[in-house]
Short mmCIF file of C-alpha atoms and ligand atoms in Angstrom, two decimals:
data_model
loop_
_atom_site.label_atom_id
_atom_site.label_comp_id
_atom_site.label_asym_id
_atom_site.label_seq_id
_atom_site.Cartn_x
_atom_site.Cartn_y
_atom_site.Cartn_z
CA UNK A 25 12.35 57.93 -31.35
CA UNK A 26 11.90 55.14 -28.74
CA UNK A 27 15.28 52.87 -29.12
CA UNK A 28 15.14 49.64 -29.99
CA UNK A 29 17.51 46.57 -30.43
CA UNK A 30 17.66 43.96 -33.97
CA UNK A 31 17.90 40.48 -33.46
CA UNK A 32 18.49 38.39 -36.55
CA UNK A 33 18.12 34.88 -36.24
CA UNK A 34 18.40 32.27 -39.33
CA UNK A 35 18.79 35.53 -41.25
CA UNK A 36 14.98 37.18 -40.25
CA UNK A 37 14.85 40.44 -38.35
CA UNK A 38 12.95 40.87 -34.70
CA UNK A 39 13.04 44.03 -32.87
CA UNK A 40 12.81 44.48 -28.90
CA UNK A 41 12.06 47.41 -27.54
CA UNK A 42 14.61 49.06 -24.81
CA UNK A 43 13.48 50.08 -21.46
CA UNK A 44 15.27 52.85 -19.43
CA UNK A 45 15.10 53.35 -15.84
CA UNK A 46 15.14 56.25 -14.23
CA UNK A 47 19.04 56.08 -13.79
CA UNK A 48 19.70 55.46 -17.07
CA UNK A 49 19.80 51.47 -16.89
CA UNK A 50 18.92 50.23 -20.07
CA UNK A 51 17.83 46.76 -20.69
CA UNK A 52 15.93 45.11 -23.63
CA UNK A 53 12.48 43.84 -23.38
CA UNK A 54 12.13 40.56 -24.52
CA UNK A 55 9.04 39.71 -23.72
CA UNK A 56 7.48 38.29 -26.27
CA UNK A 57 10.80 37.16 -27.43
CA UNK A 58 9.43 33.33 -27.51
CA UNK A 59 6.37 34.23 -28.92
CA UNK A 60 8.00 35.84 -31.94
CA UNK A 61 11.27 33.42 -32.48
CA UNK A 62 10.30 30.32 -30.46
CA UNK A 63 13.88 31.07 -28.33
CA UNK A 64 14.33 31.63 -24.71
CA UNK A 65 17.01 33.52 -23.01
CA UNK A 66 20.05 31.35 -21.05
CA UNK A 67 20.89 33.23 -18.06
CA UNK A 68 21.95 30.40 -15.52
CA UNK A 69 22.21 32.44 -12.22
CA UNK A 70 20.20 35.60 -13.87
CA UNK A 71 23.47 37.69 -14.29
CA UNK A 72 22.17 39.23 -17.05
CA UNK A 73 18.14 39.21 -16.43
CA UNK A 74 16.06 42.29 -14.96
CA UNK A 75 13.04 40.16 -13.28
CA UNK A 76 10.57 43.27 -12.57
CA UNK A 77 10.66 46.82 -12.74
CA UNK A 78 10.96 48.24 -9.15
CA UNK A 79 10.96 51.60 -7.90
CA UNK A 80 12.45 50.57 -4.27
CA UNK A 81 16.36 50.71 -4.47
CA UNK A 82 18.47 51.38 -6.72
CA UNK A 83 22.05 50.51 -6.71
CA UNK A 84 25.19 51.20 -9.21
CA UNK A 85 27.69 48.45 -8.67
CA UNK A 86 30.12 49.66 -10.96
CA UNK A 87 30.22 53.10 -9.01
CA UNK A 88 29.44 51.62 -5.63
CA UNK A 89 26.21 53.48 -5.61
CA UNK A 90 23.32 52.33 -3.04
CA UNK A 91 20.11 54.66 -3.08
CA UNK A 92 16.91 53.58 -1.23
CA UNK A 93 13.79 55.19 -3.25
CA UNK A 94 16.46 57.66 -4.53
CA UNK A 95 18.01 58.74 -0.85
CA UNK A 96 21.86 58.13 -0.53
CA UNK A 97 22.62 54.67 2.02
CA UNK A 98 25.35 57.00 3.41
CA UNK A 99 22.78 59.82 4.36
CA UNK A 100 19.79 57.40 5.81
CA UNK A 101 22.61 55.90 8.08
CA UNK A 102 23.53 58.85 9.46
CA UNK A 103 20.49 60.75 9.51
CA UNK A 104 17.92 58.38 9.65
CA UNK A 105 16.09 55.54 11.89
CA UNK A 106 15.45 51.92 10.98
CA UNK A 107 11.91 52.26 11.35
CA UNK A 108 11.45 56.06 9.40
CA UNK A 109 13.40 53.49 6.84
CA UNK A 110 11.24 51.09 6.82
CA UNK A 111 8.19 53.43 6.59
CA UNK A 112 10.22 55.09 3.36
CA UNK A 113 11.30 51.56 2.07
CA UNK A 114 7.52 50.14 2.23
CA UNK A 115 5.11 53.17 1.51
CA UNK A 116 7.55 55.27 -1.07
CA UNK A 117 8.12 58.08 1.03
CA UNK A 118 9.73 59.42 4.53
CA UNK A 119 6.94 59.37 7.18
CA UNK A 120 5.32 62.79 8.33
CA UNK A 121 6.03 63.17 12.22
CA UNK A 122 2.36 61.95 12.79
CA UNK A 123 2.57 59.46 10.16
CA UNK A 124 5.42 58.09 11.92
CA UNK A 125 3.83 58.05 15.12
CA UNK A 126 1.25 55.84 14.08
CA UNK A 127 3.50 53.73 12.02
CA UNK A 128 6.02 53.14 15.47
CA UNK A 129 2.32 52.77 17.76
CA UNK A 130 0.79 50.22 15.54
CA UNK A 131 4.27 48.55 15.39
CA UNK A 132 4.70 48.35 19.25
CA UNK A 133 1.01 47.09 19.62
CA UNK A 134 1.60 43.60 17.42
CA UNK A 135 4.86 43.04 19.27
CA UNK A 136 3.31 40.08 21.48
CA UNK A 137 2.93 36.50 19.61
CA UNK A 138 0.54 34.10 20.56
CA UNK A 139 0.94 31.83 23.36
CA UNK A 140 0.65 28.83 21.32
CA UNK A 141 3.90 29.67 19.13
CA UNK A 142 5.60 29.11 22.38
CA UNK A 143 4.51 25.58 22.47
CA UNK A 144 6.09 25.14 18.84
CA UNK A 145 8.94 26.71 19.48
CA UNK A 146 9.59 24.32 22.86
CA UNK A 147 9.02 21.50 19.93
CA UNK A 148 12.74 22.68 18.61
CA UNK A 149 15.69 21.18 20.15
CA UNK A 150 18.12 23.64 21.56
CA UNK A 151 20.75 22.01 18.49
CA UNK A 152 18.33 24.09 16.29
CA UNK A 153 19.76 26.90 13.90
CA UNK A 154 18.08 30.00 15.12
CA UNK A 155 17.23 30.83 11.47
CA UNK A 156 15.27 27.92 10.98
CA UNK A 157 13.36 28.44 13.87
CA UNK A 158 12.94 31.75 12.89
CA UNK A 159 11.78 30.62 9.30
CA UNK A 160 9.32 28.28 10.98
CA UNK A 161 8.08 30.78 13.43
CA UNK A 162 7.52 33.62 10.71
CA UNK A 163 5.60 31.09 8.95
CA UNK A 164 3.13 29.56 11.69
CA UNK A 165 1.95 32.77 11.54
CA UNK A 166 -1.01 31.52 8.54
CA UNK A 167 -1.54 29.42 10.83
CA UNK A 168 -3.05 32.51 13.70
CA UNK A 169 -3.73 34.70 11.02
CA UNK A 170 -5.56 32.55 8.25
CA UNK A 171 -6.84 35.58 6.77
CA UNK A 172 -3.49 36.47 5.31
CA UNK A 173 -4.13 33.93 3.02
CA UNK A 174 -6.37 36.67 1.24
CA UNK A 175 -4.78 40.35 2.59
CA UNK A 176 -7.44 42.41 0.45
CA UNK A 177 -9.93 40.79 2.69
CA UNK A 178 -10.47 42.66 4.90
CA UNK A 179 -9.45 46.06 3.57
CA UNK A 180 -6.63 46.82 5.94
CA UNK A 181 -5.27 43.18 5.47
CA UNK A 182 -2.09 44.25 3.50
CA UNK A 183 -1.09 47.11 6.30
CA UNK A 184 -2.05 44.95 8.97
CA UNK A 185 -0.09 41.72 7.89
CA UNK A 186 2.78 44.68 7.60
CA UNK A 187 2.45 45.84 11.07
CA UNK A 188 2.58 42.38 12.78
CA UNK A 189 5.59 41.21 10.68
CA UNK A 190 7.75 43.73 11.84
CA UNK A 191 6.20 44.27 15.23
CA UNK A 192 7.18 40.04 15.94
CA UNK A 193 10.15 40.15 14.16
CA UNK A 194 12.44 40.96 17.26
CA UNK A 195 10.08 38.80 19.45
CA UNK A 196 10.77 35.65 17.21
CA UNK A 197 14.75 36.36 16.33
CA UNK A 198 15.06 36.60 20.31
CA UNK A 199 12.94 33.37 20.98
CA UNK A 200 14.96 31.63 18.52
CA UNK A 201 18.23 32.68 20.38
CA UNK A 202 16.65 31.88 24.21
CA UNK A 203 16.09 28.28 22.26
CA UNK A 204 19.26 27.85 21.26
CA UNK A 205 20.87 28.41 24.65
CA UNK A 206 18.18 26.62 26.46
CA UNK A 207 16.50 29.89 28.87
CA UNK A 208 12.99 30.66 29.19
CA UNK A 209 11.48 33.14 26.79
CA UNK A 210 11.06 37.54 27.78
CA UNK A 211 8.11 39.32 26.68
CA UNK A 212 8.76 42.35 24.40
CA UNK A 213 9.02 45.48 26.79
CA UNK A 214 6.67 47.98 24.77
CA UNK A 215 8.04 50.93 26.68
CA UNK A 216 11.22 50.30 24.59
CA UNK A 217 11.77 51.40 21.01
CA UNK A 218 12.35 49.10 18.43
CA UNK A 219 16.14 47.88 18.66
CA UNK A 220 16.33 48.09 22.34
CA UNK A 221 13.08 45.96 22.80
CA UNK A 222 14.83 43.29 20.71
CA UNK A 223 18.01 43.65 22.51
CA UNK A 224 16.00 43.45 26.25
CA UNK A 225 14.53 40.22 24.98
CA UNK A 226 17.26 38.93 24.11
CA UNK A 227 19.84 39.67 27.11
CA UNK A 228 17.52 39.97 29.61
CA UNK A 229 17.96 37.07 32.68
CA UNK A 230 15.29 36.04 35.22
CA UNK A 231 14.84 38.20 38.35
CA UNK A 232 17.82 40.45 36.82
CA UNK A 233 17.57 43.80 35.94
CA UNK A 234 18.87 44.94 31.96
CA UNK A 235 19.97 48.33 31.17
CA UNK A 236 20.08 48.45 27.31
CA UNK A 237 23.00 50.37 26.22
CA UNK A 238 22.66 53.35 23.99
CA UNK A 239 25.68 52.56 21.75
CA UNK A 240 24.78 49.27 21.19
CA UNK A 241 20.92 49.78 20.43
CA UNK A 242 22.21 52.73 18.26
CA UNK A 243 24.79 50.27 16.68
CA UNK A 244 22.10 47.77 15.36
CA UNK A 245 19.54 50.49 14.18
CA UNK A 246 22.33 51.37 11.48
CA UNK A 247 23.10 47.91 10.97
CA UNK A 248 19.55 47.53 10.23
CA UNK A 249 19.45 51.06 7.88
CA UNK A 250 22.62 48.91 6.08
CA UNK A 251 20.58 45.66 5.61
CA UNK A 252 17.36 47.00 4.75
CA UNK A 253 17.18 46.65 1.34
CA UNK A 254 19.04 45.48 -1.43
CA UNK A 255 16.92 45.01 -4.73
CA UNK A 256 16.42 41.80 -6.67
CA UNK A 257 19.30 39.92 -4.29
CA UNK A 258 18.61 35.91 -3.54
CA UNK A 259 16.38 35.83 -0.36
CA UNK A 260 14.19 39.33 -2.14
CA UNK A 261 13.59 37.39 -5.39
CA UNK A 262 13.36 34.44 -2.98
CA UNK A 263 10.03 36.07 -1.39
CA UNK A 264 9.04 38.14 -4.97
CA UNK A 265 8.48 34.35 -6.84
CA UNK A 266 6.88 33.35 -3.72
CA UNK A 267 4.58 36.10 -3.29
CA UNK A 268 4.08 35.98 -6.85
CA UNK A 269 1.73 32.39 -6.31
CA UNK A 270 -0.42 34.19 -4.09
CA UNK A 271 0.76 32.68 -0.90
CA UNK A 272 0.54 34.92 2.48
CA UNK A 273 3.04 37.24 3.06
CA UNK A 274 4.21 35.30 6.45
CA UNK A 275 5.09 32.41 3.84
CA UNK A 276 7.22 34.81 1.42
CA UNK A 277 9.13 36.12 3.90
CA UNK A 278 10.02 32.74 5.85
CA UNK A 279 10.97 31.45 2.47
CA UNK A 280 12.97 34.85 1.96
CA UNK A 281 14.49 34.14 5.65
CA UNK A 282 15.80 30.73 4.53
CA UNK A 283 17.28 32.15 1.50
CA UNK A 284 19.25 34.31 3.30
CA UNK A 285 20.51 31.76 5.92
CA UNK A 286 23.05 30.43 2.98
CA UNK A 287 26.77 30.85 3.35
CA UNK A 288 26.84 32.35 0.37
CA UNK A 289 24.35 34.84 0.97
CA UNK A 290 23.41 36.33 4.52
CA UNK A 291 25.18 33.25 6.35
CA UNK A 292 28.37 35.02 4.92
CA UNK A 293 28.73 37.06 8.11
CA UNK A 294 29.19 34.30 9.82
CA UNK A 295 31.26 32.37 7.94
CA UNK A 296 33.62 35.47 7.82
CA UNK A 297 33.72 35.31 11.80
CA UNK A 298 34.82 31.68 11.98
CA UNK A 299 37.18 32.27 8.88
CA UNK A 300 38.89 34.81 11.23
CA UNK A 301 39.08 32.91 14.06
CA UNK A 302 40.65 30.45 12.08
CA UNK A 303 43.42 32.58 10.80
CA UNK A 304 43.94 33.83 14.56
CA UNK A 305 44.68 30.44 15.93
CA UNK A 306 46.39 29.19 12.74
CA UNK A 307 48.56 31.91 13.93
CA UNK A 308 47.66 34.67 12.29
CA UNK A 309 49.26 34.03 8.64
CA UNK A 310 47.33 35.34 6.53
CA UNK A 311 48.90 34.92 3.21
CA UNK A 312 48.55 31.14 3.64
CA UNK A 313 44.89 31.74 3.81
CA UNK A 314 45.04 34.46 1.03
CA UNK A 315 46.77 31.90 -1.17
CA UNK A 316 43.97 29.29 -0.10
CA UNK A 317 41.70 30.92 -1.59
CA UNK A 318 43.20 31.58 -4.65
CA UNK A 319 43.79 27.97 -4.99
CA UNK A 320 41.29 26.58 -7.27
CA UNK A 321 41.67 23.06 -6.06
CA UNK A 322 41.06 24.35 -2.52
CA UNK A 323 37.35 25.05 -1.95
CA UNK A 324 38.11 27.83 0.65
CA UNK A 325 37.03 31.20 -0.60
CA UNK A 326 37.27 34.81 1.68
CA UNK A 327 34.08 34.79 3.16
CA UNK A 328 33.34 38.25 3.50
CA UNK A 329 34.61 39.05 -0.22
CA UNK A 330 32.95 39.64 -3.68
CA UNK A 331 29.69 40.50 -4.62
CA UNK A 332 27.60 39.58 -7.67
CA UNK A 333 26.69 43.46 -8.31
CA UNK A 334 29.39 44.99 -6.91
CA UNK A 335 32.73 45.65 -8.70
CA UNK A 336 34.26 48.39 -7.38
CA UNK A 337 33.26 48.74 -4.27
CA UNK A 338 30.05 47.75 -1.74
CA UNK A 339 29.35 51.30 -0.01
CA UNK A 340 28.15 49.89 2.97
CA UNK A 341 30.84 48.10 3.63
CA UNK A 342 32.85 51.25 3.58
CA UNK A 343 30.18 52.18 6.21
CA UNK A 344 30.32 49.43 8.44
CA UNK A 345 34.08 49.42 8.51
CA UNK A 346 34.10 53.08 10.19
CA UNK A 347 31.31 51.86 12.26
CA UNK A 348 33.25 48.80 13.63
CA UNK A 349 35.99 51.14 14.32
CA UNK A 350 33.93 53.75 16.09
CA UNK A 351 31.67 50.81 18.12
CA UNK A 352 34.56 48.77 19.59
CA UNK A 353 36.34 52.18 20.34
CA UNK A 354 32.85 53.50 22.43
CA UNK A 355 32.28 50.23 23.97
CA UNK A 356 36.42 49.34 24.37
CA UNK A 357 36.64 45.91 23.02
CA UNK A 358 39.81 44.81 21.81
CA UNK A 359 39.28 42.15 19.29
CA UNK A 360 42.11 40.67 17.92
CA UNK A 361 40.01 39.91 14.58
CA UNK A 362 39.42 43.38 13.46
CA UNK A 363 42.98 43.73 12.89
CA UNK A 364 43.12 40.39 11.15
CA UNK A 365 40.14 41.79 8.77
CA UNK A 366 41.91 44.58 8.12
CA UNK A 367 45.27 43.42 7.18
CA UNK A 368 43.21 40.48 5.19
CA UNK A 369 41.46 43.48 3.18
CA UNK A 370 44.70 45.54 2.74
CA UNK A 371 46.62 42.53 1.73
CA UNK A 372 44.00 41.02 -0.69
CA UNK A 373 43.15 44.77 -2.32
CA UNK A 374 46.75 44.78 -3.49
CA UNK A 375 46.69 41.42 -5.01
CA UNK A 376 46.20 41.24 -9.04
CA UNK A 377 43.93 37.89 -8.40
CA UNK A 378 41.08 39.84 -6.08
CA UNK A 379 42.02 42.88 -8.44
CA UNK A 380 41.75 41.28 -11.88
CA UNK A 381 38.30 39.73 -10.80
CA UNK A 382 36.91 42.98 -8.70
CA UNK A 383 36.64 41.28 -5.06
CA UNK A 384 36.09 43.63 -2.79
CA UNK A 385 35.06 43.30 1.44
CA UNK A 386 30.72 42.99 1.26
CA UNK A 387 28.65 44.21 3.31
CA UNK A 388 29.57 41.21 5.67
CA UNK A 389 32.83 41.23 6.24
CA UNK A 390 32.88 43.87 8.87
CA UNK A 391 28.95 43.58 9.80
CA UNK A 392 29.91 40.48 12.15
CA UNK A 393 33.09 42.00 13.56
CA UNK A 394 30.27 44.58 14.91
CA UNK A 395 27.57 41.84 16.06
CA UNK A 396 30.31 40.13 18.49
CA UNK A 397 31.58 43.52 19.77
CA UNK A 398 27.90 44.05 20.37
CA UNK A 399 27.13 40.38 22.31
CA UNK A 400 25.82 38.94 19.39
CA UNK A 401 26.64 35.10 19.96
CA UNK A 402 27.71 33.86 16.26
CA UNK A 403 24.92 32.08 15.29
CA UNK A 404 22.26 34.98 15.87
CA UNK A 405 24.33 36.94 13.01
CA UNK A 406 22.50 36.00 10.06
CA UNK A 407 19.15 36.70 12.17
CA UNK A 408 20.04 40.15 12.65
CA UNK A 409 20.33 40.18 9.35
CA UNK A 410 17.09 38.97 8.64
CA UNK A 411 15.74 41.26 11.39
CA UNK A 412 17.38 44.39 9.29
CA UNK A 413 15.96 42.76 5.59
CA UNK A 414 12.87 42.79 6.69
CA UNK A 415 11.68 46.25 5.56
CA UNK A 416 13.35 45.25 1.73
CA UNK A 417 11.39 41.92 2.08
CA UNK A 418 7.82 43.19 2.47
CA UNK A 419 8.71 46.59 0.17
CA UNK A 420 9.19 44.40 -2.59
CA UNK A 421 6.18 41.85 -1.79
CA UNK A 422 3.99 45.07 -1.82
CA UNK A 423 5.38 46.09 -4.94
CA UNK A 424 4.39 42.92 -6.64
CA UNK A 425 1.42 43.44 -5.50
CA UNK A 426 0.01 46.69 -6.46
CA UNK A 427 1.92 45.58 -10.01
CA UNK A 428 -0.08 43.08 -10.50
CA UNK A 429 2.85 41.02 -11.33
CA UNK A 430 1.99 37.89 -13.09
CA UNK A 431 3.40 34.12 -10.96
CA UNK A 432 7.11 33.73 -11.48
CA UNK A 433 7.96 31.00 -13.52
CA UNK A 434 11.31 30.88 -15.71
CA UNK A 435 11.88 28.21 -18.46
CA UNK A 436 14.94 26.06 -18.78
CA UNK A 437 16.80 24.47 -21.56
CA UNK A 438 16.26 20.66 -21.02
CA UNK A 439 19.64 18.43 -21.58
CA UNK A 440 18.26 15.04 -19.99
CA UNK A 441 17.36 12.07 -22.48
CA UNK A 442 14.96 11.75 -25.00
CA UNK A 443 11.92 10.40 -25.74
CA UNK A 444 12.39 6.20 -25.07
CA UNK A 445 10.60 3.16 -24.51
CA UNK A 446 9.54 1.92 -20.90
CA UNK A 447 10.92 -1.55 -20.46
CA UNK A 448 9.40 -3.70 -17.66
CA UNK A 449 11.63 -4.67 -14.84
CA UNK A 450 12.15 -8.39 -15.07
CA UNK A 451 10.19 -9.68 -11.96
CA UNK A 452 10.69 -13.41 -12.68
N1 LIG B 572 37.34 34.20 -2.58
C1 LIG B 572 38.11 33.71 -3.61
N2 LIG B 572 37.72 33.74 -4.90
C2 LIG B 572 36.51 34.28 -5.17
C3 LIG B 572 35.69 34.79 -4.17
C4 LIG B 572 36.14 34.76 -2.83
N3 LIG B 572 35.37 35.23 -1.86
N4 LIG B 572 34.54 35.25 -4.73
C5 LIG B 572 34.65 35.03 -6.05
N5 LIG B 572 35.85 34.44 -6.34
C6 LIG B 572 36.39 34.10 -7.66
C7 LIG B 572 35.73 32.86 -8.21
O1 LIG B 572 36.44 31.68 -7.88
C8 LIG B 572 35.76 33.15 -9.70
O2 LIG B 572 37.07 32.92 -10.15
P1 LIG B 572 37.32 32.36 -11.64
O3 LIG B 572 36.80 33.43 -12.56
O4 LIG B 572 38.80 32.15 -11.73
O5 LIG B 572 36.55 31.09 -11.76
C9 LIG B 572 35.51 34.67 -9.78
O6 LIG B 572 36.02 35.17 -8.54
C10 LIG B 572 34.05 35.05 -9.96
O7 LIG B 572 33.31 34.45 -8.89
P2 LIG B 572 31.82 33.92 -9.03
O8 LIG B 572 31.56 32.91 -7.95
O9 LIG B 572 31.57 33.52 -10.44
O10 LIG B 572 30.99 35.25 -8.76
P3 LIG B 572 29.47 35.32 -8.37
O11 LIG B 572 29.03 36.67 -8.77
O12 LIG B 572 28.73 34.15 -8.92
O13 LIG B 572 29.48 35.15 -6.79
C11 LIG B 572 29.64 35.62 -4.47
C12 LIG B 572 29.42 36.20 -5.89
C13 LIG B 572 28.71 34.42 -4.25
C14 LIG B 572 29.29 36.70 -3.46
C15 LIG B 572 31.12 35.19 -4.35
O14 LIG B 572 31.96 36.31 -4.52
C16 LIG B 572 31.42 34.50 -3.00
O15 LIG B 572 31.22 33.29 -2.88
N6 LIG B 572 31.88 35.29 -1.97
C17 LIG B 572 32.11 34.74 -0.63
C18 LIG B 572 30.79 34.61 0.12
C19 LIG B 572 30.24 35.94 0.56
O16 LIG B 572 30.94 36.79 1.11
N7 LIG B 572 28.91 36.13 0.34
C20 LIG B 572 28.20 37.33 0.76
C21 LIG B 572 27.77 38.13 -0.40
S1 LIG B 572 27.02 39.63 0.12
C22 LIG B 572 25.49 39.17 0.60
O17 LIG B 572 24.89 38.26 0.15
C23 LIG B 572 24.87 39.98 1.60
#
C-alpha cells in the first residue's frame, strides 16, 4: 500500500501522500495542503522543502554522495570530459561518438558573439566585477536573439539557444576578464577545444604567440566536471523560478550567474583565497583565525567551510584537494597557501565546534588554491565557476520545461501591521 503521512490539526485528520525517489528519499506531498487545512508550510531558507522532482543529480549529503544522472562525480572526473558531461547533464544520457561530434561542432560554430556586444561591454568601466559583466553579457543576448523569447518557435529553438550558451560562455567570461584589466578583446580560436579556447582568449597578448598548456587546460575541464551540477543549490533554483515565468533562457541563466556571484555561494572561492592571504601575512596563526570564527560576536566565518547539504563530507572537495596537490606538483608552484589550507582543515576537523555542527572544507576551499596555481587572477574565480555551472544551469531549465512546471511562486507568513486608517499628512 502506497504510504502516507496523518496530520491532525484542531483535532481533524488530513492525509498526504509520500513520494519516493529513486534513492529512497522520501518526502511528503503537500500539495494541496492549503487547499485542505487553509495552512502553509514555514521553511525560511527551504531547508526542509523539495521544490521539483528532478531526474538530473542526485546527491547524499549525509554519505557525501554526488551522482550526475546516476554516474559517480568521482568516475566522470576521471573518466570523463566537460563537454561529454554536459551532453549527459542536459540530454539524460552519455553522447554516442557521433552524437558527440555534433554536439562539440555545433558548440565550436556559436563560439563568436556579435560585434555589437563589444560596444556594451566597452560601456563597463574596467572597476567592473567580471561577473556582472558576465551577467549582463549573458543577458543582452534577447536582445540578438529575440526569438528566445519563444524557444518552441522555431522547432530547434530550445537546442539552439543550448548550443550558443555554451559555445559564448568562454568568449564572454574572457571578455569580462580583458575588461577588467583594460586589453583589447581575442577572438575564440575554433581550432581549439573547449577549455583551451577559453584559456587562449583569455592569456593571449597582441602580436604574441600562446601555447596553451596541457595540464592546465586538463586542470579546468575537471574543475568544470566538479562544478557542473549541483541540484536545487541557490543560483539553479535561482534560474528554475526564473525560467519558470517564461522568460528566455539567456535571462535565467544571467539571473542564475548573479546568484552565484554571492560570498556565500560561488563567491566563496574567492573569499577563501583572500581569507588565506590574510592568515599568511597575519603571520600565519591560524588558531587566532580558527577562534575568529568561532566567535559569535565576530562576523568572520571560514570561507571555504560548511555546506547546507553536506554533513559529512563534500566529495568533491576530497577531489579537488588531490587535484591541487597533483596540479601545483606538475606545474611546480610553491604556494605558501596550500599549506595554510591544509593545516586550517586539519586543525578545524579536530575541533568539537566545526565537529558538533558538521563543517567540513566545500567544494571551494581548495577549487581557488587550483585557479591561482593555474593564472587565474582572483576575481575571474567565481566566473570559472559559472563557466563550469553552466551545463547544471540549462539541465535544469530544460527540465522545467519538458515538466511543464507551473511559475514559481512561494507564500509567506505576513508579520507587518494590520489593517489601519490613512491619515493625511498635515500640509498646512
Ligand atoms: N565558519 C564558522 N561557523 C560556521 C560556518 C563557517 N564557515 N558555517 C556555518 N557555521 C556555523 C554557524 O554560525 C551556525 O552556528 P550556530 O548553530 O552556533 O548558530 C552553524 O554553523 C550552522 O550554520 P548555518 O549558517 O545555519 O548553515 P547554513 O546551512 O544556513 O549555511 C553555508 C551554509 C552558507 C555554506 C555556511 O556554512 C557558510 O556561510 N559557509 C562559508 C561560506 C562558504 O564556504 N560558502 C560556499 C558554500 S559551497 C557553494 O555554494 C558552492
Amino acid at each position: 500500500m502506497a504510504k502516507t503521512v496523518e496530520l491532525i490539526i484542531d483535532g481533524k485528520s488530513h492525509t498526504f501522500p509520500v513520494v519516493e525517489g529513486s534513492e529512497k528519499e522520501l518526502a511528503i506531498d503537500i500539495s494541496d495542503l492549503r487547499d485542505k487545512t487553509g495552512y502553509i508550510t514555514l521553511d525560511i531558507g527551504y531547508k526542509n522543502t523539495g521544490a521539483t522532482k528532478s531526474a538530473i543529480t542526485f546527491l547524499d549529503g549525509e554519505q557525501g554522495i554526488l551522482h550526475y544522472r546516476g554516474y559517480a562525480i568521482e568516475e566522470l572526473a576521471e573518466k570523463s570530459t566537460f563537454l561529454e558531461v554536459a551532453y549527459l547533464l542536459i540530454f539524460g544520457e552519455l553522447p554516442t561518438k557521433a552524437e558527440y561530434e555534433k554536439f562539440t561542432t555545433d558548440i565550436t560554430k556559436r563560439t563568436l558573439v556579435h560585434e555589437d556586444i563589444k560596444k556594451i561591454l566597452d560601456g563597463f568601466p574596467s572597476t567592473s566585477h567580471p561577473m556582472g559583466v558576465l551577467s549582463s553579457l549573458f543577458c543582452a543576448q534577447t536582445a540578438f536573439y529575440p526569438e528566445s523569447l519563444n524557444p518552441n518557435r522555431p522547432p530547434d529553438g530550445v537546442y539552439l539557444s543550448i548550443i550558443r550558451s555554451l559555445g559564448k560562455m568562454p568568449t564572454f567570461a574572457a571578455w569580462s576578464y580583458k575588461n577588467a584589466i583594460g586589453h583589447p578583446v581575442n577572438y575564440p580560436d575554433n581550432k581549439l577545444d573547449y577549455c583551451p579556447r577559453f584559456l587562449k582568449m583569455m592569456f593571449a597578448l597582441p602580436g604574441q604567440e600562446y601555447e596553451v598548456d596541457p595540464v592546465v587546460a586538463d586542470a579546468l575541464d575537471k574543475l568544470f566536471i566538479l562544478h557542473a551540477d549541483h541540484e536545487q543549490n541557490c543560483s539553479t533554483s535561482t534560474v528554475r523560478i526564473v525560467g519558470s515565468s517564461k522568460a528566455s533562457i539567456y535571462s535565467a541563466i544571467s539571473a542564475g550567474i548573479n546568484a552565484l556571484w554571492g560570498p556565500l555561494h560561488g563567491g566563496a572561492n574567492q573569499e577563501v583565497i583572500i581569507m588565506l592571504e590574510n592568515i599568511r601575512k597575519d603571520g600565519g596563526n591560524i588558531d587566532k583565525w580558527i577562534d575568529k570564527a568561532k566567535d559569535k560576536n565576530d562576523p568572520f566565518r571560514l570561507m571555504g567551510f560548511g555546506h547546507r547539504v553536506y554533513k559529512n563530507f563534500d566529495p568533491r572537495a576530497k577531489i579537488i584537494k588531490k587535484a591541487a596537490d597533483d596540479v601545483l606538483k606538475k606545474l611546480g608552484v610553491n604556494d605558501p597557501i596550500l599549506e595554510i589550507a591544509k593545516k586550517l582543515e586539519e586543525i578545524a576537523l579536530k575541533d568539537p565546534y566545526f565537529v558538533e555542527r558538521k563543517l567540513y572544507p566545500n567544494v571551494d576551499f581548495y577549487s581557488g588554491i587550483i585557479y591561482r596555481a593555474l593564472g587565474i587572477p582572483v576575481d575571474m574565480f567565481t566566473v570559472m565557476f559559472a563557466m563550469g555551472r553552466l551545463p547544471g544551469w540549462i539541465a535544469q531549465w530544460k527540465e522545467l520545461r519538458d515538466q511543464g512546471e507551473p511559475i514559481g511562486r512561494p507564500r509567506q507568513v505576513y508579520t507587518g501591521k494590520t489593517k489601519r486608517p490613512f491619515v493625511p499628512i498635515d500640509k498646512r
